PDB file of C-alpha atoms in Angstrom:
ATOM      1  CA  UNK A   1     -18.082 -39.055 -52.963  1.00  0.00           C
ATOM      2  CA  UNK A   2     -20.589 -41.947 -51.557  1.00  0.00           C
ATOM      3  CA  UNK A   3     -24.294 -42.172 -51.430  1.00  0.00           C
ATOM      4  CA  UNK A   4     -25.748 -44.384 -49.037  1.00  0.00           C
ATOM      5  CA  UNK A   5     -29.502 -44.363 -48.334  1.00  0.00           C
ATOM      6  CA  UNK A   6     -30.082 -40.794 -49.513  1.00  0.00           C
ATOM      7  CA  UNK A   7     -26.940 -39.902 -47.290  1.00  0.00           C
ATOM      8  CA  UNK A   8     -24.015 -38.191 -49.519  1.00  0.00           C
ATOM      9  CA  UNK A   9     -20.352 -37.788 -47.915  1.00  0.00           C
ATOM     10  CA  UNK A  10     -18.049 -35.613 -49.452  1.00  0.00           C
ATOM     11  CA  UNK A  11     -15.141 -33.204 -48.307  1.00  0.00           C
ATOM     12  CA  UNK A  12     -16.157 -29.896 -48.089  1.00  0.00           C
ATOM     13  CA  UNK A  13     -14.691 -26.635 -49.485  1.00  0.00           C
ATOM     14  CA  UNK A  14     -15.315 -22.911 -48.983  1.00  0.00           C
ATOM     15  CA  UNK A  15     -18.288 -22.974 -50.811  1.00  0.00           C
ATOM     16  CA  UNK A  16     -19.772 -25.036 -47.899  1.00  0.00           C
ATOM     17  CA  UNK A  17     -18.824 -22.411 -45.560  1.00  0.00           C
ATOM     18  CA  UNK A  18     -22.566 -21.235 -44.745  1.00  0.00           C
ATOM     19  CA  UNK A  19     -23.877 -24.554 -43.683  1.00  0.00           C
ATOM     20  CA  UNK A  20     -21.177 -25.893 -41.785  1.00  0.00           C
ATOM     21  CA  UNK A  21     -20.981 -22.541 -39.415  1.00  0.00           C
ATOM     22  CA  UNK A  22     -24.500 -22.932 -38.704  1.00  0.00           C
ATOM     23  CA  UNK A  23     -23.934 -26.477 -37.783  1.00  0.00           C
ATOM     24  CA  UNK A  24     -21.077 -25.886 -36.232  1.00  0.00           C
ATOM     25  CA  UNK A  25     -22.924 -22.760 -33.746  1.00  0.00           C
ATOM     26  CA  UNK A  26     -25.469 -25.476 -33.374  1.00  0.00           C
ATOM     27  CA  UNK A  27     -23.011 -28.215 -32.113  1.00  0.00           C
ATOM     28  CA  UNK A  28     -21.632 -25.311 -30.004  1.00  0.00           C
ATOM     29  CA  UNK A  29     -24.931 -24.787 -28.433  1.00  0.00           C
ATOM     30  CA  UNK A  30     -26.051 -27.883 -28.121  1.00  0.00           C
ATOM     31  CA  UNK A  31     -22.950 -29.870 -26.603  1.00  0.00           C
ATOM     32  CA  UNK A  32     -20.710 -27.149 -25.327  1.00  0.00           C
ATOM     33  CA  UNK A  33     -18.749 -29.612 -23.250  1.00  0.00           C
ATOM     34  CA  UNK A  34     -17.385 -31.872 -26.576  1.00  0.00           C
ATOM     35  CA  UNK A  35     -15.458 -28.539 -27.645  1.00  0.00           C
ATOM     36  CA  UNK A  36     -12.898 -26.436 -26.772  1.00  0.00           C
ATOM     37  CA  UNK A  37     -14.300 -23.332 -28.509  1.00  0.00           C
ATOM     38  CA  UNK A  38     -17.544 -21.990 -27.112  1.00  0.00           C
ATOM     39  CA  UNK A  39     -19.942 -20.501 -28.887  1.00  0.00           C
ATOM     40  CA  UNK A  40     -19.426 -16.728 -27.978  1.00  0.00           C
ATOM     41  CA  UNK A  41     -15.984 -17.039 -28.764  1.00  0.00           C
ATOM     42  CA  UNK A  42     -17.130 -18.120 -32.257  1.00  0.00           C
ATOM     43  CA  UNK A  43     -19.232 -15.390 -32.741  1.00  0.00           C
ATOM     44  CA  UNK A  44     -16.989 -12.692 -31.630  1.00  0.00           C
ATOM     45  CA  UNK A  45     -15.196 -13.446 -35.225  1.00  0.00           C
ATOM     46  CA  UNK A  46     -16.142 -10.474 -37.410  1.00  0.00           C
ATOM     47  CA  UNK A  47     -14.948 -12.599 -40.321  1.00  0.00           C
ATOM     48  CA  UNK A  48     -16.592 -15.669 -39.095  1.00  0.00           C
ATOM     49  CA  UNK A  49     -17.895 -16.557 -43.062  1.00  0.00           C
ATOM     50  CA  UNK A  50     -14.265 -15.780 -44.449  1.00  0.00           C
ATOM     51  CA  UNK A  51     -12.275 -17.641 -41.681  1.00  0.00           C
ATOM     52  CA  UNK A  52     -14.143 -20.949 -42.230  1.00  0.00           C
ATOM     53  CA  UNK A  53     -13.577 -20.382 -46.131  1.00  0.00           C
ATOM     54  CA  UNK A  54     -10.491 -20.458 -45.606  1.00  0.00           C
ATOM     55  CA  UNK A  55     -10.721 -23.382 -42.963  1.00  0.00           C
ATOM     56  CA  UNK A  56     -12.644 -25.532 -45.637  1.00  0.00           C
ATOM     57  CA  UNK A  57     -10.392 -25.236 -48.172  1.00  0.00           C
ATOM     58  CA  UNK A  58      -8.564 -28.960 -48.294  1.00  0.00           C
ATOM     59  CA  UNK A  59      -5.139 -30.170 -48.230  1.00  0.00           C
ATOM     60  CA  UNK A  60      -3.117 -32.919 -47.883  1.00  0.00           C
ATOM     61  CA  UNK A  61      -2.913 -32.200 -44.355  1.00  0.00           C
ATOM     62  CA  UNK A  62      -6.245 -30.765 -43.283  1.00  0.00           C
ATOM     63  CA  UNK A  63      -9.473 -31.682 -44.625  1.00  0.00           C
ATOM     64  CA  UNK A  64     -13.106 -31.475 -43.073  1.00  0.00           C
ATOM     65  CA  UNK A  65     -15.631 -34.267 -44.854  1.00  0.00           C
ATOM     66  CA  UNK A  66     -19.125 -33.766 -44.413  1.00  0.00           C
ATOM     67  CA  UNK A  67     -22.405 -36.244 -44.520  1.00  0.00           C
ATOM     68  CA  UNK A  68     -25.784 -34.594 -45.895  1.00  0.00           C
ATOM     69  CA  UNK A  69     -29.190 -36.081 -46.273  1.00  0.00           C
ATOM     70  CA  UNK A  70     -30.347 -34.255 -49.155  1.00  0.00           C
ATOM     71  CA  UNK A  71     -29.181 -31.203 -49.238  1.00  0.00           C
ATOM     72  CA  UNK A  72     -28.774 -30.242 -45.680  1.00  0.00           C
ATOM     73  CA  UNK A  73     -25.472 -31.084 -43.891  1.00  0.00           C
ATOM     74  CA  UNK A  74     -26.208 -33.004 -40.826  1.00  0.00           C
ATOM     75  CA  UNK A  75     -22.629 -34.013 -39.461  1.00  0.00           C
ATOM     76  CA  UNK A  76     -19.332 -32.784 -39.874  1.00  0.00           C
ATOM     77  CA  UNK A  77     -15.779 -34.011 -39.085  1.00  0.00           C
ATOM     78  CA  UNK A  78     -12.054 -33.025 -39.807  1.00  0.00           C
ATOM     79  CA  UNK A  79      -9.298 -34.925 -40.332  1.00  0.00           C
ATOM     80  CA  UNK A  80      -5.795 -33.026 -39.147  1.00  0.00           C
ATOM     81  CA  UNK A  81      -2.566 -34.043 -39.922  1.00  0.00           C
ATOM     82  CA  UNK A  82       0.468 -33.562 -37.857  1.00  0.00           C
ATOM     83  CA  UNK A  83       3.269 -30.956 -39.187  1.00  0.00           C
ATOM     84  CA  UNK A  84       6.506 -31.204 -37.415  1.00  0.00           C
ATOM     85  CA  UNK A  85       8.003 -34.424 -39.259  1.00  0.00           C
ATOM     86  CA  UNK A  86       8.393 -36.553 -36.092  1.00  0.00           C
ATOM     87  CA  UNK A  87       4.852 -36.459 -36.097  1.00  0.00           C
ATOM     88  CA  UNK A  88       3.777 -36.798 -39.643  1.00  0.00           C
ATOM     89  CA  UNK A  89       2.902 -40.328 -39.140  1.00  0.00           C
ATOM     90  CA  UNK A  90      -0.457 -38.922 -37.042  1.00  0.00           C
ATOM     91  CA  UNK A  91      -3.354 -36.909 -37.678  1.00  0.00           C
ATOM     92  CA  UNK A  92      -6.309 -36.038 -35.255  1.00  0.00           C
ATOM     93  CA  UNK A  93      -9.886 -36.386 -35.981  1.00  0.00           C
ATOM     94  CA  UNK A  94     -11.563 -33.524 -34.256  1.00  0.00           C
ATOM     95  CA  UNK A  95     -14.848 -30.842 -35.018  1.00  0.00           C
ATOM     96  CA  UNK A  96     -16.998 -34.345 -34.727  1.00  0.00           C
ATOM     97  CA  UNK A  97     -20.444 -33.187 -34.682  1.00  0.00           C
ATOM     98  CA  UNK A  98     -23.954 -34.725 -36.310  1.00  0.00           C
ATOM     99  CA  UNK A  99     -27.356 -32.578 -35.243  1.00  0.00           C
ATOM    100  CA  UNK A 100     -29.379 -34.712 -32.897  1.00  0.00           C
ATOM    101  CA  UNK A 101     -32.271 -35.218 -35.251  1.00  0.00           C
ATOM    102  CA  UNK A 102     -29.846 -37.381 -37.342  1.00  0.00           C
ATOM    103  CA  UNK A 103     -27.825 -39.402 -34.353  1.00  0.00           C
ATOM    104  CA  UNK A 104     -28.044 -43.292 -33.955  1.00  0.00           C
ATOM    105  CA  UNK A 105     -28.846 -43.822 -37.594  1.00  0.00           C
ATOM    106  CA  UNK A 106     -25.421 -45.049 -38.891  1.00  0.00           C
ATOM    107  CA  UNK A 107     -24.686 -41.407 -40.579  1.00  0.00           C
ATOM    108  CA  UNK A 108     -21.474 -40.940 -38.078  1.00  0.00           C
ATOM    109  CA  UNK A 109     -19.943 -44.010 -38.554  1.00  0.00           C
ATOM    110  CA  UNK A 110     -20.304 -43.720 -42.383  1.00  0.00           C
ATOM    111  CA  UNK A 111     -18.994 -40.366 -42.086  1.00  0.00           C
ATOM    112  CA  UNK A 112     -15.824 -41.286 -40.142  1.00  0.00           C
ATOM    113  CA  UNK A 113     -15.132 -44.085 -41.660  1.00  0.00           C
ATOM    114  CA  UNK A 114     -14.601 -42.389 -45.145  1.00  0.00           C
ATOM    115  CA  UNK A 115     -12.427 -40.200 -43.035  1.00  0.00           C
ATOM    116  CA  UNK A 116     -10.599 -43.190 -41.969  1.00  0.00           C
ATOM    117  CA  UNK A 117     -10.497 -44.342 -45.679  1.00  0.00           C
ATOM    118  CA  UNK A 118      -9.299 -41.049 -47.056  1.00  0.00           C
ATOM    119  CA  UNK A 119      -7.284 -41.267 -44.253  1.00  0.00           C
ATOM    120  CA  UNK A 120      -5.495 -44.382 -45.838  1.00  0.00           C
ATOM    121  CA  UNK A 121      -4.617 -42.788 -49.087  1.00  0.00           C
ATOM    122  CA  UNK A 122      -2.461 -40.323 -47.282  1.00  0.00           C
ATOM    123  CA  UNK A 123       1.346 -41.400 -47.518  1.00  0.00           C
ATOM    124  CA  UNK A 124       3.038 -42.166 -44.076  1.00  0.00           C
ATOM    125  CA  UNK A 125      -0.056 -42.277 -42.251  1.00  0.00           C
ATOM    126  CA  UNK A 126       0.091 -44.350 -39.928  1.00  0.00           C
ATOM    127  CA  UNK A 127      -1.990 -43.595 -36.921  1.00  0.00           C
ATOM    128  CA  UNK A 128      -5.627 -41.360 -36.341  1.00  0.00           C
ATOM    129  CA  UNK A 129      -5.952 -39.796 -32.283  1.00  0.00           C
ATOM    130  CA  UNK A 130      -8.798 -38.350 -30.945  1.00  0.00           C
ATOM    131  CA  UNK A 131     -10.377 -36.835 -27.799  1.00  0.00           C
ATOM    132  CA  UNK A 132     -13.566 -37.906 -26.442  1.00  0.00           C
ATOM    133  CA  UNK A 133     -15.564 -36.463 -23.496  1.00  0.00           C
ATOM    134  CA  UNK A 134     -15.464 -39.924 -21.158  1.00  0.00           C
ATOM    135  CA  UNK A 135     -19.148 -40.087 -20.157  1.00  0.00           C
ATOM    136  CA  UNK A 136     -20.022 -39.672 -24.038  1.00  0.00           C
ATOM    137  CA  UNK A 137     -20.880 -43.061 -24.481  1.00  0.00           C
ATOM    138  CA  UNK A 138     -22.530 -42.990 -27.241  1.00  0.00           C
ATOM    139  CA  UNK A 139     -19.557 -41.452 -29.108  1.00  0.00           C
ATOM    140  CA  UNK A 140     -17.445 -43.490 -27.411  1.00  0.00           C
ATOM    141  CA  UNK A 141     -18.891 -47.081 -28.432  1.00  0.00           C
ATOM    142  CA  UNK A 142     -18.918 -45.168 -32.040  1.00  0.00           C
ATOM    143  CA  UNK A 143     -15.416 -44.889 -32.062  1.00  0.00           C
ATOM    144  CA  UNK A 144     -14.334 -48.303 -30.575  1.00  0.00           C
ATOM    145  CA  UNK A 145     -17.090 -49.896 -33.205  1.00  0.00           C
ATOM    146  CA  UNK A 146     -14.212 -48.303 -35.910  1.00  0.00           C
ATOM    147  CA  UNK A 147     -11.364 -49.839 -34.191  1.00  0.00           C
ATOM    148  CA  UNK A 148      -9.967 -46.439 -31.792  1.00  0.00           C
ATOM    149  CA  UNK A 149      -8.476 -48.236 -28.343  1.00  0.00           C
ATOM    150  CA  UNK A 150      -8.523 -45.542 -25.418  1.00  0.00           C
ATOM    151  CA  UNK A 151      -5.039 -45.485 -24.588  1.00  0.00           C
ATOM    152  CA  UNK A 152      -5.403 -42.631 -21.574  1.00  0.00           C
ATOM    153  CA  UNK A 153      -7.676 -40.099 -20.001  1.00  0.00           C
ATOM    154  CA  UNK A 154      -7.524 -36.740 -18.694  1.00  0.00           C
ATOM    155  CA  UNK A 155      -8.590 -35.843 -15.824  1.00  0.00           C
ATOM    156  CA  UNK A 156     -10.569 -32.451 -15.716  1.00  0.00           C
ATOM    157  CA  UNK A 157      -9.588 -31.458 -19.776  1.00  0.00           C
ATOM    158  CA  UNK A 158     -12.229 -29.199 -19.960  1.00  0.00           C
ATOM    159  CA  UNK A 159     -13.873 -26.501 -17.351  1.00  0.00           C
ATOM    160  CA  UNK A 160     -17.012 -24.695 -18.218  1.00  0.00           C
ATOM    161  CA  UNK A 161     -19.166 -22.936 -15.870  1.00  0.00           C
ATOM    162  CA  UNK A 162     -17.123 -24.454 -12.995  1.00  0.00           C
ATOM    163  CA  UNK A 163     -17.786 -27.933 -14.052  1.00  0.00           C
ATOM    164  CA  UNK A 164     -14.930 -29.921 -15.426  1.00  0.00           C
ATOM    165  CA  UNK A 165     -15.161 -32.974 -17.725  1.00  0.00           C
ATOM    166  CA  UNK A 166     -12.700 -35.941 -18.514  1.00  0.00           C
ATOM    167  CA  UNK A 167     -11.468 -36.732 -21.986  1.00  0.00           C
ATOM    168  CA  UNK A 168     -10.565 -39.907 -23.002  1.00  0.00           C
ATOM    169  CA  UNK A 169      -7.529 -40.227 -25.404  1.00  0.00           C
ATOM    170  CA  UNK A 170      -8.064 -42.650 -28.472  1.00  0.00           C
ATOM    171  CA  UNK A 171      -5.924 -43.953 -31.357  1.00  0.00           C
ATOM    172  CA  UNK A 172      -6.876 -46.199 -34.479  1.00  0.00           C
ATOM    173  CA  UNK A 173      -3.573 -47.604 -36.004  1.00  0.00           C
ATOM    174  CA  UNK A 174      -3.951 -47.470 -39.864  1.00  0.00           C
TER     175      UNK A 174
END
C-alpha cells in the first residue's frame, strides 16, 4: 500500500465490494463504449454484491487494485493473468476506470503503475496486454506514457446502439 498526495492504492478484497460496484455502474454509465458489459446487463445480477465478493477476492492470477482519495474509491483496475500454460507468461489489464471528477490528475497512472509493479513480482511474467477504445486519447497517451506499444487494432470491436468503435491492442513487455 502507497500514499501519494492524500491518494492511497491498495488491492482490493470483498470487503470493498460496495464501492467498487457503484463505481463500476458509474463507469458503465458514463463510458459505455470502454466496456464490454453494459450496465443493464450488470444489474440484471440478483447477486450483484456477492458476485463481485467473490470477484475481489485476490490471487496470484487475478487481482483488482484500487486508488482512493480519502476514503472514497475513485479508480479501479484489474490485473488478469493468463491460465492455459502457453500463456502464463501474459496477463491483461482490463475494468480501467477513474470517475471524471478525478481524471488528468496523475491518480491513473499511479494506479497502473503499481499494477505494473505488482505485476513484476509475479513469477514468469513477462508481458501486460490491453484493449483501448482508439479515439480514447486520453487513455491512450496514458498508457504509452507507461511504456504499452499498440501492436494492432480492431476494426469495429464493439457495437452499441448501432455504432461500432475500434480497439486498439497494446502490450508493455515486463
Amino acid at each position: 500500500m502507497s500514499e501519494i498526495h492524500n491518494i492511497t492504492i491498495r488491492i482490493l478484497g470483498p470487503e470493498d465490494a460496495e464501492p467498487f460496484i457503484a463505481l463500476r455502474l458509474e463507469a458503465l454509465k458514463a463510458n459505455p463504449e470502454a466496456f464490454s458489459t453494459t450496465y443493464e446487463e450488470t444489474i440484471q445480477d440478483k447477486n450483484l454484491l456477492d458476485t463481485w465478493k467473490t470477484r475481489l477476492t485476490p490471487t496470484l492470477d487475478l487481482f483488482t487494485m484500487g486508488a482512493f482519495v480519502g476514503d472514497s474509491l475513485v479508480a479501479v483496475a484489474t490485473l488478469k493473468r493468463e491460465t492455459y500454460a502457453k500463456l502464463r507468461h501474459k496477463a491483461s489489464l482490463v475494468g480501467v476506470y477513474s470517475t471524471p471528477a478525478q481524471r488528468g490528475k496523475g491518480i491513473a497512472k499511479k494506479l497502473i503503475s503499481a499494477i505494473i509493479e505488482k505485476a513484476k513480482e509475479l513469477d514468469g511474467l513477462e508481458q501486460i496486454n490491453l484493449t483501448v477504445a482508439s479515439d480514447n486519447m486520453a487513455a491512450r497517451h496514458l498508457y504509452l506514457s507507461l511504456g504499452f506499444q499498440v501492436f494492432g487494432t480492431e476494426k469495429n470491436a464493439l457495437k452499441q446502439d448501432g455504432a461500432y468503435s475500434d480497439e486498439d491492442y497494446m502490450a508493455l513487455a515486463l
